[in-house]
GROMACS .gro file of C-alpha atoms in nm:
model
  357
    1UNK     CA    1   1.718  -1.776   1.572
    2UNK     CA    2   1.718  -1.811   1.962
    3UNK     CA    3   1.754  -2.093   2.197
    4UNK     CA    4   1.492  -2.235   2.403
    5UNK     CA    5   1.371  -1.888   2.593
    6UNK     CA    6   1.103  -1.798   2.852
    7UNK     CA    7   0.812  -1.603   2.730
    8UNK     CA    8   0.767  -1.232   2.837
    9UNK     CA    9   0.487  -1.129   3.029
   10UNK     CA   10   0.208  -1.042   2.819
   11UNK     CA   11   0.221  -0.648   2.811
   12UNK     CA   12   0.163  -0.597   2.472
   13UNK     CA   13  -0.067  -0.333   2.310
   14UNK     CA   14  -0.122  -0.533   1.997
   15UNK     CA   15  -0.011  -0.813   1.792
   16UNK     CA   16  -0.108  -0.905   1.509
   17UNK     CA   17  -0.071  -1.285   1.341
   18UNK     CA   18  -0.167  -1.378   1.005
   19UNK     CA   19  -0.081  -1.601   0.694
   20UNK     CA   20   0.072  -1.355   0.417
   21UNK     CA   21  -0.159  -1.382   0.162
   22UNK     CA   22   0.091  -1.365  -0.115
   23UNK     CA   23   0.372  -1.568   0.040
   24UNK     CA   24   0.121  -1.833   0.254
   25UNK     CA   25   0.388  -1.753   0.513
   26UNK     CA   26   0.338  -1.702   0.871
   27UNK     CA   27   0.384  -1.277   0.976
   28UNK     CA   28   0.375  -1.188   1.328
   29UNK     CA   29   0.416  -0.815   1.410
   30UNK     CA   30   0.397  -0.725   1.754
   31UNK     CA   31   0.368  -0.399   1.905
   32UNK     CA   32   0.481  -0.394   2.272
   33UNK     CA   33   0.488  -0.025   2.392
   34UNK     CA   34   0.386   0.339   2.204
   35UNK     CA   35   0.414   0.491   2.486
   36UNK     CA   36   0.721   0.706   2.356
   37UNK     CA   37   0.629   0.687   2.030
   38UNK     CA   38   0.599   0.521   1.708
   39UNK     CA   39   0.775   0.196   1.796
   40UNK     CA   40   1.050   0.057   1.633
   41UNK     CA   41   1.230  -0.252   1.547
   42UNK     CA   42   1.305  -0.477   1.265
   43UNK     CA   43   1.143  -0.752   1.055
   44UNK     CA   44   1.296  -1.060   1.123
   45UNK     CA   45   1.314  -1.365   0.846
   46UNK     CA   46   1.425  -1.693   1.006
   47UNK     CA   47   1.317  -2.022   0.982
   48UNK     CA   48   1.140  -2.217   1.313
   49UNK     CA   49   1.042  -2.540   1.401
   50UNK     CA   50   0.698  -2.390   1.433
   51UNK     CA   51   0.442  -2.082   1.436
   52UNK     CA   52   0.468  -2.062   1.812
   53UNK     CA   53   0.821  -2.002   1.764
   54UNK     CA   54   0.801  -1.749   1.550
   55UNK     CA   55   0.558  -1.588   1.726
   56UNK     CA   56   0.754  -1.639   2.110
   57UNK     CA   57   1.059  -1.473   1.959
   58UNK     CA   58   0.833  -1.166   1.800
   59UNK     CA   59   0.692  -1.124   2.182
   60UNK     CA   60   1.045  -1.193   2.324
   61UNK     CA   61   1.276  -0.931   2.100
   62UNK     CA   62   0.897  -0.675   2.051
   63UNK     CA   63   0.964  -0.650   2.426
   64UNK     CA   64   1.334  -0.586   2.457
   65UNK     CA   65   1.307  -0.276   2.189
   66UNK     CA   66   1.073  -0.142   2.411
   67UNK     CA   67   1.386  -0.147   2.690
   68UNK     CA   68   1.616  -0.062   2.408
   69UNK     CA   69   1.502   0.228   2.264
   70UNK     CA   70   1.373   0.361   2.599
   71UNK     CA   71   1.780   0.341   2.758
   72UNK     CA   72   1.882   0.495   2.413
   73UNK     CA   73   1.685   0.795   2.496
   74UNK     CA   74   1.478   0.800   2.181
   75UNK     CA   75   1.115   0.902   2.111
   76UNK     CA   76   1.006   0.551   2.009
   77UNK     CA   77   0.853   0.272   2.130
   78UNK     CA   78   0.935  -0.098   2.115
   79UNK     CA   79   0.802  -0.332   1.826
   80UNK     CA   80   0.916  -0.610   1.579
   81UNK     CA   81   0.776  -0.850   1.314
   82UNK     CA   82   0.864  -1.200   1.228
   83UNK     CA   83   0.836  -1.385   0.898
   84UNK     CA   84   0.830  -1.749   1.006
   85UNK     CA   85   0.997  -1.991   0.762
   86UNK     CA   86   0.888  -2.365   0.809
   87UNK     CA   87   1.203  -2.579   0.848
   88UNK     CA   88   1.341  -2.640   0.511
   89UNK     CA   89   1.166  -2.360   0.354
   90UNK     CA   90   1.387  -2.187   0.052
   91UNK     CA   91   1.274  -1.876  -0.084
   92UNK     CA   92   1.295  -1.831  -0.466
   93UNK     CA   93   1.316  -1.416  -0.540
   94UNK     CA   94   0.942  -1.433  -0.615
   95UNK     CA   95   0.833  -1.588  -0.298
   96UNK     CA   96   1.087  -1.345  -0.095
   97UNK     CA   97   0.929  -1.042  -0.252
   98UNK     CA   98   0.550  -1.154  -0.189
   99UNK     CA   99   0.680  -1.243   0.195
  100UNK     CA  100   0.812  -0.878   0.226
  101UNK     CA  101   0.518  -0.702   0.046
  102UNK     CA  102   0.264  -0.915   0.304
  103UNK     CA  103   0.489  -0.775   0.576
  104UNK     CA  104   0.439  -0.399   0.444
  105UNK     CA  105   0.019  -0.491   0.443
  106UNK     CA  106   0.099  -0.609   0.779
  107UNK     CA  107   0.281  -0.304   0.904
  108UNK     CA  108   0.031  -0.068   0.716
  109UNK     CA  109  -0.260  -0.245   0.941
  110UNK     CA  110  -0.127  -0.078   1.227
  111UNK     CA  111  -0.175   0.272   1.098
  112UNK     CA  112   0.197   0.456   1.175
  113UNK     CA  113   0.258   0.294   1.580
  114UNK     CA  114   0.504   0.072   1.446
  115UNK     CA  115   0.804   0.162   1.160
  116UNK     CA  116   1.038  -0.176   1.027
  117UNK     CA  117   1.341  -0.154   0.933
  118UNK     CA  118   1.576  -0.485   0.834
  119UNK     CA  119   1.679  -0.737   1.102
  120UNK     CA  120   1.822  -1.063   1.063
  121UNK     CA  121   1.768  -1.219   0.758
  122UNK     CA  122   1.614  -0.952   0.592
  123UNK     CA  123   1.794  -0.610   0.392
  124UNK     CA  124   1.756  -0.289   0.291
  125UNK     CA  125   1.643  -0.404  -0.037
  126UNK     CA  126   1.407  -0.611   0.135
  127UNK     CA  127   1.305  -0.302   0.274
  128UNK     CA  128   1.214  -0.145  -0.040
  129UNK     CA  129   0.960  -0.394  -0.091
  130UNK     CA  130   0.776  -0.307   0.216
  131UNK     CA  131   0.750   0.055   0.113
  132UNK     CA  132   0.571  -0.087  -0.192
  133UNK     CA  133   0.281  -0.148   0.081
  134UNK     CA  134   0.347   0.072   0.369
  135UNK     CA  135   0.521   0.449   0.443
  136UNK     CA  136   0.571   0.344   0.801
  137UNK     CA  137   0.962   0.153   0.734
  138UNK     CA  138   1.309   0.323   0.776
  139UNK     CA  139   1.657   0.218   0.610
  140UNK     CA  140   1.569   0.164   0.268
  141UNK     CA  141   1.876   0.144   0.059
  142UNK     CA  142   2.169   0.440   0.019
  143UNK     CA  143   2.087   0.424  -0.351
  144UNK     CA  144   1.699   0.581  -0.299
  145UNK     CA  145   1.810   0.819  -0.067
  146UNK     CA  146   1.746   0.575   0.282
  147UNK     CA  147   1.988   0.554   0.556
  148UNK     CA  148   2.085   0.242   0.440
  149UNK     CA  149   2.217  -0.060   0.624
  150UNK     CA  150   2.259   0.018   1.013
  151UNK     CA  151   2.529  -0.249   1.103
  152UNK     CA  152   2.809  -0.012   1.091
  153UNK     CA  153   2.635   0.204   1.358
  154UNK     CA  154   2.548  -0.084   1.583
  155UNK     CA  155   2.928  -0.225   1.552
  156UNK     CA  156   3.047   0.122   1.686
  157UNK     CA  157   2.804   0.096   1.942
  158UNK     CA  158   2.957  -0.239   2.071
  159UNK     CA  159   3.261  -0.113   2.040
  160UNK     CA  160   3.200   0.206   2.267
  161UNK     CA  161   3.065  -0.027   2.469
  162UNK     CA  162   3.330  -0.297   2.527
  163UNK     CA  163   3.559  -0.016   2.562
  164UNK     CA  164   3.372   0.092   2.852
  165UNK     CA  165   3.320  -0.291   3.018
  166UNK     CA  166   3.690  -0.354   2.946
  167UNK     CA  167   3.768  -0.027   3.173
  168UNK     CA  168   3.547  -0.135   3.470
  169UNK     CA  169   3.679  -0.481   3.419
  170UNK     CA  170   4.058  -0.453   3.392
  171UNK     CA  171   4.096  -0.085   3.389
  172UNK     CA  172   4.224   0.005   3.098
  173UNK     CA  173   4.065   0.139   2.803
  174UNK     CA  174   4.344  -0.010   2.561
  175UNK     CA  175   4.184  -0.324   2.373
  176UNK     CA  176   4.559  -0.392   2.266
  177UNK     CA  177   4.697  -0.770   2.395
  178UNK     CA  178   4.360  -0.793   2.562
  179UNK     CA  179   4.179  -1.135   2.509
  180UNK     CA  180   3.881  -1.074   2.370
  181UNK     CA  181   3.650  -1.388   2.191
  182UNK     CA  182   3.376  -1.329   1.926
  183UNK     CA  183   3.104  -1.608   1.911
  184UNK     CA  184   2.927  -1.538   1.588
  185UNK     CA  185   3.074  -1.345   1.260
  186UNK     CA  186   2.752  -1.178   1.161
  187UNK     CA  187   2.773  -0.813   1.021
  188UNK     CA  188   2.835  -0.665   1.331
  189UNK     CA  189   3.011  -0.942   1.493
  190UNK     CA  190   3.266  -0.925   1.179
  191UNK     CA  191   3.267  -0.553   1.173
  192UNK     CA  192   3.410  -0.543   1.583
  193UNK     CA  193   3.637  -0.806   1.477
  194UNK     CA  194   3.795  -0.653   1.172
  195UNK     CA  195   3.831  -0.282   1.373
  196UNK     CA  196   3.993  -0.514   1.710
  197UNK     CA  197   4.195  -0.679   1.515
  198UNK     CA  198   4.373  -0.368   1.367
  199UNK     CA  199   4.398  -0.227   1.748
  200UNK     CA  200   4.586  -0.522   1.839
  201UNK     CA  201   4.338  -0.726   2.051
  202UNK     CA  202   4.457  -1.065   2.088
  203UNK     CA  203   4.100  -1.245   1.894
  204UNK     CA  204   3.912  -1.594   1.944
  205UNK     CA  205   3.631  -1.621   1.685
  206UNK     CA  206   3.383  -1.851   1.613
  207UNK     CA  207   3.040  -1.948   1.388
  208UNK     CA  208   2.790  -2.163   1.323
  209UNK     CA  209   2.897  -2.091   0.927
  210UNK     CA  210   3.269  -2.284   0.900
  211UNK     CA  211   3.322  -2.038   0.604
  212UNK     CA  212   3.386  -1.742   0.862
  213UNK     CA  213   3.699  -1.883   0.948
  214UNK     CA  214   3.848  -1.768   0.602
  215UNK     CA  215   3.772  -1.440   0.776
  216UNK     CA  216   3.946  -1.537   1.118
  217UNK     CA  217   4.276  -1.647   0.887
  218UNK     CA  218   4.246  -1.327   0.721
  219UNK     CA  219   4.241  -1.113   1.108
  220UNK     CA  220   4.504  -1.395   1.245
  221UNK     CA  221   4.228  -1.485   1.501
  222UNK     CA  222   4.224  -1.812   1.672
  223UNK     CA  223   3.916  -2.036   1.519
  224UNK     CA  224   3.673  -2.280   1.759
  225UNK     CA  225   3.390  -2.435   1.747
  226UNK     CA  226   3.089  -2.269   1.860
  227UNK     CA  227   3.052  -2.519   2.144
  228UNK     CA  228   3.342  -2.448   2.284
  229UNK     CA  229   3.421  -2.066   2.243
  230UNK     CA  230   3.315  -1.963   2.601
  231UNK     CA  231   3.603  -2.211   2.759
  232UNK     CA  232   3.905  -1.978   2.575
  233UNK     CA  233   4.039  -1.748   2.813
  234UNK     CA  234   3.916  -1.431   2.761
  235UNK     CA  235   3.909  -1.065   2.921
  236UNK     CA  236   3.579  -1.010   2.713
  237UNK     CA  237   3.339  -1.270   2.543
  238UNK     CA  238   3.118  -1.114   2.319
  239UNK     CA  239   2.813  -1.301   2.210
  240UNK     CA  240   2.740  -1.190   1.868
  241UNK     CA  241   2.498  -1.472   1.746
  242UNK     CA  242   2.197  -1.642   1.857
  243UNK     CA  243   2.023  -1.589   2.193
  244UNK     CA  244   1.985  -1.799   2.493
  245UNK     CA  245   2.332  -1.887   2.463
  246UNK     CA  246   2.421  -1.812   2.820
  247UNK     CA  247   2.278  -2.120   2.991
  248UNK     CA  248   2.345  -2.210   3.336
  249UNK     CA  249   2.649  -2.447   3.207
  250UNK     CA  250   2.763  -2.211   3.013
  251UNK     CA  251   2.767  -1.953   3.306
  252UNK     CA  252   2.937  -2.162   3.528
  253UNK     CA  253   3.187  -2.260   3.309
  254UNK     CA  254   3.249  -1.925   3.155
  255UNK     CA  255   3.607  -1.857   3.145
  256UNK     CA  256   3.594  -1.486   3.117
  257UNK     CA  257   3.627  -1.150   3.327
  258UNK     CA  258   3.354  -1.002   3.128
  259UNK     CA  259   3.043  -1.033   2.888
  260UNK     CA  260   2.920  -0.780   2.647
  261UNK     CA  261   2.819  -0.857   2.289
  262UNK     CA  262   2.540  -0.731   2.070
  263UNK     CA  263   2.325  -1.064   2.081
  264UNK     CA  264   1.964  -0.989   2.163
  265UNK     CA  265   1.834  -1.180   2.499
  266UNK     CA  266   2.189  -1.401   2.546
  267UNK     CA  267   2.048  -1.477   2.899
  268UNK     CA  268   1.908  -1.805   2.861
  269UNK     CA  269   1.737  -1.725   3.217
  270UNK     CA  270   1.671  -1.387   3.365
  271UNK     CA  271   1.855  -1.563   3.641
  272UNK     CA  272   2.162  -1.554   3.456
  273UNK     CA  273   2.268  -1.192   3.528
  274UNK     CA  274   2.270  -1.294   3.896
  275UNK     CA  275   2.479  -1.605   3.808
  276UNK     CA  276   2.713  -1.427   3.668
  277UNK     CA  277   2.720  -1.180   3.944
  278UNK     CA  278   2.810  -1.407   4.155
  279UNK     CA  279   3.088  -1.538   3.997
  280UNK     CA  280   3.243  -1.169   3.964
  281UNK     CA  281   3.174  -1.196   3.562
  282UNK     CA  282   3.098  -0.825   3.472
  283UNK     CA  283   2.760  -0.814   3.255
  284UNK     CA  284   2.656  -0.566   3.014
  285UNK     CA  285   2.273  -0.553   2.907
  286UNK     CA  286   2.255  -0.649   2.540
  287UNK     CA  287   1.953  -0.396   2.479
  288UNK     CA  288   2.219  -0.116   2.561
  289UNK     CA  289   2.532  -0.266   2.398
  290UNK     CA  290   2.325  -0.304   2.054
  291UNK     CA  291   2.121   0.048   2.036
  292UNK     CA  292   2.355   0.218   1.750
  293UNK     CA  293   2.147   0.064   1.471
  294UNK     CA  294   1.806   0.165   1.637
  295UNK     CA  295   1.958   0.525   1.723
  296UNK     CA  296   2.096   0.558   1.388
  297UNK     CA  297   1.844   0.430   1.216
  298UNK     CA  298   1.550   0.663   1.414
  299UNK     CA  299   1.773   1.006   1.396
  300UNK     CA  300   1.821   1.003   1.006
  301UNK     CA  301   1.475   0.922   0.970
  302UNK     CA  302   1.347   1.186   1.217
  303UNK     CA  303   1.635   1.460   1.118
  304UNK     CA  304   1.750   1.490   1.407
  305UNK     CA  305   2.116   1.619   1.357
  306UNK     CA  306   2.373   1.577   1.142
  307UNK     CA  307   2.538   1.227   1.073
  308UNK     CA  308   2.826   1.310   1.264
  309UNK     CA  309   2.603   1.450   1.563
  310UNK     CA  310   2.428   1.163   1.522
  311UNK     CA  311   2.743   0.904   1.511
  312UNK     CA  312   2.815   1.076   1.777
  313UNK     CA  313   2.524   0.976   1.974
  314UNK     CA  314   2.597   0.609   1.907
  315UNK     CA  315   2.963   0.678   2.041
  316UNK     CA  316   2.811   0.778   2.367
  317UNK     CA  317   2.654   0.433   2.444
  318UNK     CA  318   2.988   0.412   2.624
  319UNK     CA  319   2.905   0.620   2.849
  320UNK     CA  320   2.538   0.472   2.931
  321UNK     CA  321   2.711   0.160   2.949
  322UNK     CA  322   2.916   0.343   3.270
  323UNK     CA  323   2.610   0.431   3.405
  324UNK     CA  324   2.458   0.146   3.378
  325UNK     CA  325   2.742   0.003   3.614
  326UNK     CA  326   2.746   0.327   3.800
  327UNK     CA  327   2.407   0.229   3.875
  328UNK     CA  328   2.423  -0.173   4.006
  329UNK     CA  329   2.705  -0.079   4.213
  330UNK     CA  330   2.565   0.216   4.430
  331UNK     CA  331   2.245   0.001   4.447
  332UNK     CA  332   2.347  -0.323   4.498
  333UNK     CA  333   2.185  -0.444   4.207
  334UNK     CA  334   2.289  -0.647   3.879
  335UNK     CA  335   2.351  -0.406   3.551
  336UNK     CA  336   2.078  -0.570   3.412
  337UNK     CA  337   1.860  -0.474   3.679
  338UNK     CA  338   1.993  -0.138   3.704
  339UNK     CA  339   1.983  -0.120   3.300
  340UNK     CA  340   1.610  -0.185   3.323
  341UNK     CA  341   1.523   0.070   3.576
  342UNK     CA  342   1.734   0.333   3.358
  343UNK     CA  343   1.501   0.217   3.094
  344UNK     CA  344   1.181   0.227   3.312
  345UNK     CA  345   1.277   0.571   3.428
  346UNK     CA  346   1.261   0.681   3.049
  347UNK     CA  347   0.952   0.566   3.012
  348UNK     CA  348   0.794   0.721   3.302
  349UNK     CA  349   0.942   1.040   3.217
  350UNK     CA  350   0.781   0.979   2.862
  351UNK     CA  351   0.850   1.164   2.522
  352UNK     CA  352   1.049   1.461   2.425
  353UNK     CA  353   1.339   1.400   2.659
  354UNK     CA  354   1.637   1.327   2.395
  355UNK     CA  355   1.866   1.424   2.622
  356UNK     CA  356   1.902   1.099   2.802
  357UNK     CA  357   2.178   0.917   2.668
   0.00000   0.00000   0.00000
């Protein structure tokens, strides 16, 4: 699912690795912080050229929810699981079902400090399998009374937040005429492009799947390849797929006033944010950018508010996203740095303080 990326530091309070004994597939869940919580963070189903993969990118993204959920504000810690897929691997429904019902055994081992919920390559009815196993998993389908699927609440998210990077970028909160370009079509990426597209934003959209560009005919968006989609001229680009794909090339030849996108760890390097610092490319953290799901997702399972409090909540990502730039500015700092110390801030604070979005 992810480029090439540098292993975290090992931090984590527990992770545990096993072969699914239904499935005979490889299940990593790994529990980075508690210390707000229960953590929280989906179950990812992707296929790697190895176990060590799999396992990198459950330490990499276990890690980041730990940063996400803390600069959300929530009460929850920061965890994820991976079902590894060996290359070439095609699950039948039987095999799928076993995988996800190893994953609830997995999740139950843990004893309520970590709650699922679907990620890439998995879904809500995905996640009715791992209730089979396990209490401790949240979006379960509309249809048995879960929250159901959290894109929509993540795509607002991303919007509230590009709003708020086009404003510090170009100052103007008006996406209309703006170039803004899309690399990858996902749920969420093809959610912000269908709602852009109706405001008048002037779209470039790309995906590793050539069938998305039915989809780009259908919005009247320019279609390029992947490769190439951070060379278009653009106010925003908005990574939206896999991670690592801000490399050093890419950096330097971004052609594009600003980056914000709901891709988990696009910086190939931690490096990166300074890179693009320095060539007066405006950066928003991805772990802020791409909290609605997690917020939404936490909130309706803890009852906290009504959906349209709640909504509401994701709306003001916006304005974390301003303070997050509010931030790197008075201190000198990148807005990945100063997104982080928001985030470490929360979690020396610790529980109870909902208030901080």
């Amino acid at each position: 699912m992810t480029n090439a990326l540098p292993l975290p530091d090992f931090a984590h309070e527990r992770v545990e690795v096993m072969t699914g004994r239904r499935s005979g597939l490889f299940i990593a869940v790994a529990l980075h912080s508690s210390v707000l919580g229960s953590a929280l963070g989906g179950a990812r189903l992707w296929t790697y050229p190895s176990w060590t993969d799999a396992l990198g990118d459950a330490l990499r993204l276990s890690a980041a929810m730990t940063l996400k959920n803390a600069a959300a504000g929530l009460d929850a810690g920061g965890g994820k699981s991976v079902i590894g897929l060996p290359e070439g691997t095609v699950l039948d429904a039987e095999r799928r079902r076993a995988a996800f019902l190893d994953l609830g055994d997995a999740v139950e081992s843990l004893g309520g400090l970590y709650r699922t919920a679907e990620d890439v390559g998995s879904t809500t009815d995905d996640m009715l399998v791992v209730s089979e196993r396990t209490a401790h998993v949240v979006g379960l389908p509309d249809a048995v009374g879960g929250s159901g699927e959290p894109a929509g609440p993540t795509s607002l998210g991303v919007y509230a937040s590009l709003v708020a990077t086009l404003e510090r970028a170009v100052g103007t909160t008006d996406v209309s005429g703006r170039r803004i370009t899309i690399a990858g079509l996902g749920q969420v990426g093809s959610r912000l492009a269908e709602r852009l597209a109706t405001e008048g934003a002037t779209l470039t959209v790309t995906d590793v799947n050539p069938a998305k560009r039915a989809l780009a005919a259908e919005l009247g968006a320019a279609w390029v390849e992947p490769s190439e989609a951070h060379l278009v001229p653009a106010d925003v680009f908005v990574p939206a797929g896999i991670g690592g794909v801000l490399t050093d090339a890419v950096i330097d030849a971004l052609d594009a006033r600003a980056v914000c996108g709901p891709a988990n760890n696009p910086l190939a390097e931690r490096s990166g944010a300074e890179r693009l610092a320095r060539r007066g490319i405006l950066y928003a953290p991805d772990f802020v950018v791409n909290a609605g799901g997690v917020i939404y997702l936490d909130l309706v399972a803890k009852q906290r508010g009504t959906l349209e409090q709640i909504m509401g909540r994701v709306a003001d990502i916006g304005d974390t996203v301003r303070r997050v730039f509010d931030e790197a500015q008075s201190r000198g700092v990148t807005p990945l740095a100063a997104a982080e110390g928001l985030a470490a801030e929360r979690l020396a604070v610790g529980a109870g303080d909902g208030a901080f979005v």
